[in-house]
PDB file of C-alpha atoms and ligand atoms in Angstrom:
ATOM      1  CA  MET E 393      40.692 111.507 113.714  1.00 53.00           C
ATOM      2  CA  SER E 394      39.875 113.365 116.948  1.00 58.00           C
ATOM      3  CA  GLU E 395      39.536 111.458 120.206  1.00 58.00           C
ATOM      4  CA  ARG E 396      35.846 112.365 120.345  1.00 60.00           C
ATOM      5  CA  SER E 397      35.008 111.094 116.833  1.00 58.00           C
ATOM      6  CA  ALA E 398      37.123 107.950 117.419  1.00 56.00           C
ATOM      7  CA  SER E 399      35.141 107.085 120.535  1.00 59.00           C
ATOM      8  CA  LYS E 400      31.878 107.860 118.700  1.00 61.00           C
ATOM      9  CA  GLU E 401      32.880 105.415 115.943  1.00 57.00           C
ATOM     10  CA  ALA E 402      33.764 102.751 118.524  1.00 55.00           C
ATOM     11  CA  ARG E 403      30.332 103.167 120.095  1.00 61.00           C
ATOM     12  CA  SER E 404      28.490 102.776 116.767  1.00 71.00           C
ATOM     13  CA  LYS E 405      30.371  99.587 115.761  1.00 75.00           C
ATOM     14  CA  PRO E 406      28.779  96.305 116.858  1.00 72.00           C
ATOM     15  CA  PHE E 407      30.658  94.439 119.580  1.00 78.00           C
ATOM     16  CA  LEU E 408      32.972  91.705 118.276  1.00 80.00           C
ATOM     17  CA  THR E 409      33.826  88.720 120.448  1.00 79.00           C
ATOM     18  CA  ASP E 410      37.460  87.611 120.489  1.00 80.00           C
ATOM     19  CA  VAL E 411      38.337  84.272 118.870  1.00 77.00           C
ATOM     20  CA  HIS E 412      39.204  82.585 122.174  1.00 77.00           C
ATOM     21  CA  THR E 413      35.787  83.360 123.698  1.00 78.00           C
ATOM     22  CA  LEU E 414      34.012  82.295 120.482  1.00 75.00           C
ATOM     23  CA  ARG E 415      35.786  78.908 120.587  1.00 76.00           C
ATOM     24  CA  GLU E 416      35.081  78.383 124.276  1.00 80.00           C
ATOM     25  CA  ARG E 417      31.420  79.330 123.939  1.00 79.00           C
ATOM     26  CA  ALA E 418      30.860  77.026 120.953  1.00 76.00           C
ATOM     27  CA  ARG E 419      31.982  74.047 123.074  1.00 77.00           C
ATOM     28  CA  GLN E 420      29.222  74.653 125.629  1.00 78.00           C
ATOM     29  CA  HIS E 421      25.546  73.587 125.237  1.00 77.00           C
ATOM     30  CA  LEU E 422      26.277  71.492 122.126  1.00 75.00           C
ATOM     31  CA  SER E 423      22.741  70.028 122.158  1.00 75.00           C
ATOM     32  CA  THR E 424      21.251  73.369 121.062  1.00 78.00           C
ATOM     33  CA  GLY E 425      23.018  73.081 117.686  1.00 76.00           C
ATOM     34  CA  ALA E 426      22.680  76.246 115.588  1.00 75.00           C
ATOM     35  CA  VAL E 427      20.884  78.103 118.410  1.00 77.00           C
ATOM     36  CA  THR E 428      23.962  79.530 120.159  1.00 75.00           C
ATOM     37  CA  THR E 429      24.150  82.181 122.903  1.00 73.00           C
ATOM     38  CA  THR E 430      24.188  85.004 120.320  1.00 73.00           C
ATOM     39  CA  TYR E 431      20.718  83.995 119.037  1.00 78.00           C
ATOM     40  CA  ARG E 432      18.700  87.044 120.095  1.00 79.00           C
ATOM     41  CA  GLY E 433      15.221  85.935 119.049  1.00 80.00           C
ATOM     42  CA  ASP E 434      12.587  83.923 120.885  1.00 90.00           C
ATOM     43  CA  VAL E 435      13.274  80.485 119.448  1.00 93.00           C
ATOM     44  CA  GLU E 436       9.897  79.006 120.459  1.00 94.00           C
ATOM     45  CA  ARG E 437       8.050  81.877 118.774  1.00 95.00           C
ATOM     46  CA  ALA E 438      10.293  81.605 115.689  1.00 96.00           C
ATOM     47  CA  ILE E 439       9.446  77.895 115.334  1.00 97.00           C
ATOM     48  CA  GLU E 440       5.720  78.606 115.804  1.00 96.00           C
ATOM     49  CA  ILE E 441       5.817  81.275 113.053  1.00 96.00           C
ATOM     50  CA  LEU E 442       7.816  79.014 110.730  1.00 97.00           C
ATOM     51  CA  GLN E 443       5.257  76.195 111.193  1.00 97.00           C
ATOM     52  CA  SER E 444       2.667  78.570 109.727  1.00 96.00           C
ATOM     53  CA  VAL E 445       5.058  79.501 106.893  1.00 97.00           C
ATOM     54  CA  LEU E 446       5.624  75.782 106.241  1.00 97.00           C
ATOM     55  CA  ALA E 447       1.856  75.198 106.027  1.00 97.00           C
ATOM     56  CA  THR E 448       1.551  78.155 103.622  1.00 96.00           C
ATOM     57  CA  GLU E 449       4.212  76.669 101.341  1.00 97.00           C
ATOM     58  CA  ILE E 450       2.652  73.170 101.442  1.00 97.00           C
ATOM     59  CA  VAL E 451      -0.732  74.639 100.453  1.00 96.00           C
ATOM     60  CA  CYS E 452       1.003  76.495  97.586  1.00 96.00           C
ATOM     61  CA  VAL E 453       2.617  73.244  96.368  1.00 97.00           C
ATOM     62  CA  LEU E 454      -0.785  71.492  96.466  1.00 97.00           C
ATOM     63  CA  ARG E 455      -2.685  74.313  94.754  1.00 96.00           C
ATOM     64  CA  TYR E 456      -0.170  74.795  91.904  1.00 96.00           C
ATOM     65  CA  THR E 457       0.149  71.030  91.389  1.00 96.00           C
ATOM     66  CA  MET E 458      -3.628  70.640  91.226  1.00 95.00           C
ATOM     67  CA  HIS E 459      -3.883  73.529  88.749  1.00 95.00           C
ATOM     68  CA  ALA E 460      -0.997  72.184  86.609  1.00 94.00           C
ATOM     69  CA  VAL E 461      -2.758  68.829  86.280  1.00 93.00           C
ATOM     70  CA  THR E 462      -6.299  70.086  85.714  1.00 92.00           C
ATOM     71  CA  ALA E 463      -5.787  73.198  83.532  1.00 90.00           C
ATOM     72  CA  THR E 464      -7.533  72.594  80.217  1.00 84.00           C
ATOM     73  CA  GLY E 465      -8.356  74.647  77.135  1.00 79.00           C
ATOM     74  CA  ILE E 466      -6.777  75.876  73.926  1.00 72.00           C
ATOM     75  CA  SER E 467      -4.217  78.094  75.634  1.00 77.00           C
ATOM     76  CA  SER E 468      -3.561  75.872  78.637  1.00 85.00           C
ATOM     77  CA  GLU E 469      -0.131  74.422  77.708  1.00 87.00           C
ATOM     78  CA  GLY E 470       1.972  77.501  78.563  1.00 89.00           C
ATOM     79  CA  ILE E 471      -0.065  78.049  81.706  1.00 93.00           C
ATOM     80  CA  LYS E 472       0.370  74.409  82.780  1.00 94.00           C
ATOM     81  CA  ALA E 473       4.148  74.795  82.363  1.00 94.00           C
ATOM     82  CA  GLU E 474       4.108  77.946  84.491  1.00 95.00           C
ATOM     83  CA  PHE E 475       2.027  76.288  87.234  1.00 96.00           C
ATOM     84  CA  THR E 476       4.383  73.280  87.197  1.00 97.00           C
ATOM     85  CA  GLN E 477       7.449  75.521  87.546  1.00 97.00           C
ATOM     86  CA  HIS E 478       5.847  77.391  90.435  1.00 98.00           C
ATOM     87  CA  ALA E 479       4.885  74.128  92.165  1.00 98.00           C
ATOM     88  CA  LYS E 480       8.570  73.090  92.037  1.00 98.00           C
ATOM     89  CA  GLU E 481       9.722  76.400  93.495  1.00 98.00           C
ATOM     90  CA  GLU E 482       7.089  76.257  96.253  1.00 98.00           C
ATOM     91  CA  GLN E 483       8.420  72.801  97.105  1.00 98.00           C
ATOM     92  CA  GLN E 484      11.936  74.239  97.424  1.00 98.00           C
ATOM     93  CA  HIS E 485      10.546  76.886  99.802  1.00 98.00           C
ATOM     94  CA  MET E 486       8.748  74.172 101.771  1.00 98.00           C
ATOM     95  CA  LEU E 487      12.002  72.231 102.203  1.00 98.00           C
ATOM     96  CA  ALA E 488      14.032  75.317 103.162  1.00 98.00           C
ATOM     97  CA  VAL E 489      11.499  76.277 105.853  1.00 98.00           C
ATOM     98  CA  ALA E 490      11.291  72.698 107.189  1.00 98.00           C
ATOM     99  CA  GLN E 491      15.092  72.563 107.406  1.00 98.00           C
ATOM    100  CA  ARG E 492      15.198  75.886 109.246  1.00 97.00           C
ATOM    101  CA  ILE E 493      12.627  74.620 111.805  1.00 98.00           C
ATOM    102  CA  ASN E 494      14.838  71.575 112.304  1.00 97.00           C
ATOM    103  CA  GLN E 495      17.970  73.738 112.726  1.00 95.00           C
ATOM    104  CA  LEU E 496      16.173  75.751 115.422  1.00 95.00           C
ATOM    105  CA  GLY E 497      15.402  72.549 117.319  1.00 94.00           C
ATOM    106  CA  GLY E 498      11.768  72.108 116.246  1.00 96.00           C
ATOM    107  CA  THR E 499       9.986  69.340 114.370  1.00 98.00           C
ATOM    108  CA  PRO E 500       8.514  70.490 111.051  1.00 98.00           C
ATOM    109  CA  ASN E 501       4.747  69.960 111.096  1.00 98.00           C
ATOM    110  CA  PHE E 502       3.714  68.153 107.895  1.00 98.00           C
ATOM    111  CA  ASN E 503       0.500  66.826 109.453  1.00 97.00           C
ATOM    112  CA  PRO E 504      -2.348  67.281 106.924  1.00 96.00           C
ATOM    113  CA  GLU E 505      -4.759  67.720 109.828  1.00 96.00           C
ATOM    114  CA  GLY E 506      -5.246  71.463 110.404  1.00 95.00           C
ATOM    115  CA  LEU E 507      -3.000  72.336 107.451  1.00 96.00           C
ATOM    116  CA  ALA E 508      -5.477  74.800 105.886  1.00 93.00           C
ATOM    117  CA  THR E 509      -5.933  76.577 109.236  1.00 94.00           C
ATOM    118  CA  ARG E 510      -2.184  76.914 109.866  1.00 95.00           C
ATOM    119  CA  SER E 511      -1.589  78.306 106.353  1.00 94.00           C
ATOM    120  CA  ALA E 512      -1.821  82.026 105.522  1.00 91.00           C
ATOM    121  CA  SER E 513      -2.824  81.360 101.913  1.00 86.00           C
ATOM    122  CA  GLN E 514      -5.897  79.360 100.924  1.00 86.00           C
ATOM    123  CA  TYR E 515      -6.379  76.253  98.841  1.00 90.00           C
ATOM    124  CA  ALA E 516      -8.763  77.382  96.084  1.00 89.00           C
ATOM    125  CA  GLU E 517      -9.389  75.232  93.017  1.00 88.00           C
ATOM    126  CA  GLY E 518     -10.820  77.754  90.513  1.00 86.00           C
ATOM    127  CA  GLU E 519     -13.374  76.714  87.884  1.00 85.00           C
ATOM    128  CA  ASN E 520     -11.496  77.799  84.759  1.00 90.00           C
ATOM    129  CA  LEU E 521      -8.055  79.012  83.671  1.00 91.00           C
ATOM    130  CA  VAL E 522      -8.692  82.664  84.549  1.00 92.00           C
ATOM    131  CA  ASP E 523     -10.075  81.703  87.982  1.00 92.00           C
ATOM    132  CA  MET E 524      -7.012  79.528  88.628  1.00 94.00           C
ATOM    133  CA  ILE E 525      -4.646  82.340  87.679  1.00 94.00           C
ATOM    134  CA  LYS E 526      -6.600  84.770  89.902  1.00 94.00           C
ATOM    135  CA  GLU E 527      -6.500  82.401  92.876  1.00 94.00           C
ATOM    136  CA  ASN E 528      -2.741  81.984  92.473  1.00 95.00           C
ATOM    137  CA  LEU E 529      -2.238  85.735  92.168  1.00 95.00           C
ATOM    138  CA  ILE E 530      -4.242  86.251  95.393  1.00 93.00           C
ATOM    139  CA  ALA E 531      -2.189  83.577  97.188  1.00 93.00           C
ATOM    140  CA  GLU E 532       1.087  85.127  95.993  1.00 95.00           C
ATOM    141  CA  ARG E 533       0.014  88.589  97.135  1.00 94.00           C
ATOM    142  CA  ILE E 534      -0.812  87.160 100.585  1.00 93.00           C
ATOM    143  CA  ALA E 535       2.617  85.451 100.680  1.00 94.00           C
ATOM    144  CA  VAL E 536       4.433  88.654  99.632  1.00 95.00           C
ATOM    145  CA  ASP E 537       2.730  90.706 102.376  1.00 94.00           C
ATOM    146  CA  HIS E 538       3.262  87.982 104.965  1.00 95.00           C
ATOM    147  CA  TYR E 539       6.970  87.544 104.166  1.00 96.00           C
ATOM    148  CA  ARG E 540       7.684  91.288 104.109  1.00 96.00           C
ATOM    149  CA  GLU E 541       6.244  91.545 107.629  1.00 96.00           C
ATOM    150  CA  LEU E 542       8.134  88.487 108.844  1.00 96.00           C
ATOM    151  CA  ILE E 543      11.439  89.801 107.439  1.00 97.00           C
ATOM    152  CA  ARG E 544      10.950  92.980 109.506  1.00 96.00           C
ATOM    153  CA  PHE E 545       9.920  90.873 112.524  1.00 95.00           C
ATOM    154  CA  PHE E 546      13.057  88.688 112.492  1.00 95.00           C
ATOM    155  CA  GLY E 547      15.370  91.604 111.625  1.00 94.00           C
ATOM    156  CA  ASP E 548      18.722  91.282 113.388  1.00 92.00           C
ATOM    157  CA  ASP E 549      17.359  88.936 116.077  1.00 92.00           C
ATOM    158  CA  ASP E 550      17.547  85.945 113.732  1.00 94.00           C
ATOM    159  CA  PRO E 551      19.472  86.855 110.534  1.00 94.00           C
ATOM    160  CA  GLY E 552      19.549  83.201 109.368  1.00 94.00           C
ATOM    161  CA  THR E 553      15.748  83.004 109.228  1.00 96.00           C
ATOM    162  CA  ARG E 554      15.497  86.526 107.819  1.00 97.00           C
ATOM    163  CA  VAL E 555      17.898  85.821 104.930  1.00 97.00           C
ATOM    164  CA  MET E 556      16.011  82.615 104.064  1.00 98.00           C
ATOM    165  CA  LEU E 557      12.712  84.538 104.023  1.00 98.00           C
ATOM    166  CA  GLU E 558      14.274  87.284 101.883  1.00 98.00           C
ATOM    167  CA  GLY E 559      15.216  84.660  99.286  1.00 98.00           C
ATOM    168  CA  ILE E 560      11.684  83.224  99.335  1.00 98.00           C
ATOM    169  CA  LEU E 561      10.137  86.709  99.097  1.00 98.00           C
ATOM    170  CA  THR E 562      12.084  87.437  95.888  1.00 98.00           C
ATOM    171  CA  THR E 563      10.609  84.318  94.265  1.00 98.00           C
ATOM    172  CA  GLU E 564       7.086  85.078  95.527  1.00 97.00           C
ATOM    173  CA  GLU E 565       7.305  88.556  93.978  1.00 97.00           C
ATOM    174  CA  GLU E 566       8.316  86.950  90.666  1.00 98.00           C
ATOM    175  CA  HIS E 567       5.409  84.495  91.010  1.00 97.00           C
ATOM    176  CA  ALA E 568       2.940  87.340  91.611  1.00 96.00           C
ATOM    177  CA  ASN E 569       4.311  89.132  88.560  1.00 96.00           C
ATOM    178  CA  ASP E 570       4.050  85.972  86.418  1.00 96.00           C
ATOM    179  CA  MET E 571       0.405  85.506  87.466  1.00 95.00           C
ATOM    180  CA  GLN E 572      -0.356  89.163  86.761  1.00 94.00           C
ATOM    181  CA  ASP E 573       1.141  88.793  83.259  1.00 93.00           C
ATOM    182  CA  LEU E 574      -0.924  85.636  82.632  1.00 93.00           C
ATOM    183  CA  LEU E 575      -4.056  87.376  83.851  1.00 92.00           C
ATOM    184  CA  ASP E 576      -3.398  90.343  81.552  1.00 90.00           C
ATOM    185  CA  ALA E 577      -2.884  87.991  78.599  1.00 89.00           C
ATOM    186  CA  HIS E 578      -5.967  85.877  79.267  1.00 85.00           C
ATOM    187  CA  GLN E 579      -8.477  88.502  80.335  1.00 81.00           C
ATOM    188  CA  GLY E 580      -8.122  90.380  77.067  1.00 60.00           C
ATOM    189  CA  GLU E 581      -7.040  93.623  78.662  1.00 44.00           C
ATOM    190  CA  PRO E 582      -4.732  94.544  81.539  1.00 44.00           C
ATOM    191  CA  ALA E 583      -6.329  94.238  84.979  1.00 41.00           C
ATOM    192  CA  ARG E 584      -4.281  97.286  86.018  1.00 46.00           C
ATOM    193  CA  PRO E 585      -2.199  99.830  84.072  1.00 47.00           C
ATOM    194  CA  ARG E 586       1.298  98.414  83.523  1.00 45.00           C
ATOM    195  CA  CYS E 587       4.300 100.726  83.350  1.00 51.00           C
ATOM    196  CA  ARG E 588       7.094  99.179  81.348  1.00 45.00           C
ATOM    197  CA  GLY E 589      10.182 101.279  80.703  1.00 41.00           C
TER     198      GLY E 589
HETATM  199 FE1  FE2 M1345       6.604  79.855  98.215  1.00 92.45          FE
HETATM  200 FE1  FE2 M1346       4.805  81.535  95.161  1.00 92.45          FE
END
């Protein structure tokens, strides 16, 4: 390798701290826990954003639980099971986000007061099975858009939060797909052309 290309490669590699410095640094400012000196984000802003994500997930737990309990009709059993499964997964998201807020030094906001305003998705009851499925599909599409933006926002500044959101996004995309499939099955014809290979 030429001297020029070697120095170019050195420039493009991220800086790595030596083990001694890492150990020394970790012993300082212990009260900040997981938020060490290499945290490049704005921790206050990150907590504020995650409080809104937490509210979104709580609203999703409530909406799916309500739908799972109240869905009635000849074909409601499979749909109830799907809503119940989604409610469980939304609860896992809720816990993961609350734990991340705690790791960043914040207090997760579970206060029901103002919950609907803090949340990106809405709590909509729906009058029948198809309405319920539609409301859930809308909420999932909001969540997917919101999480994609947040993943780009956190980027390399806060990889811990980004990776958590990436995991949640994958499930939300599956949820949206599940609701689309249910809607197709219960509206009689596909709401949009589906391409299946
Ligand atoms: Fe979720
Ligand atoms: Fe979801």
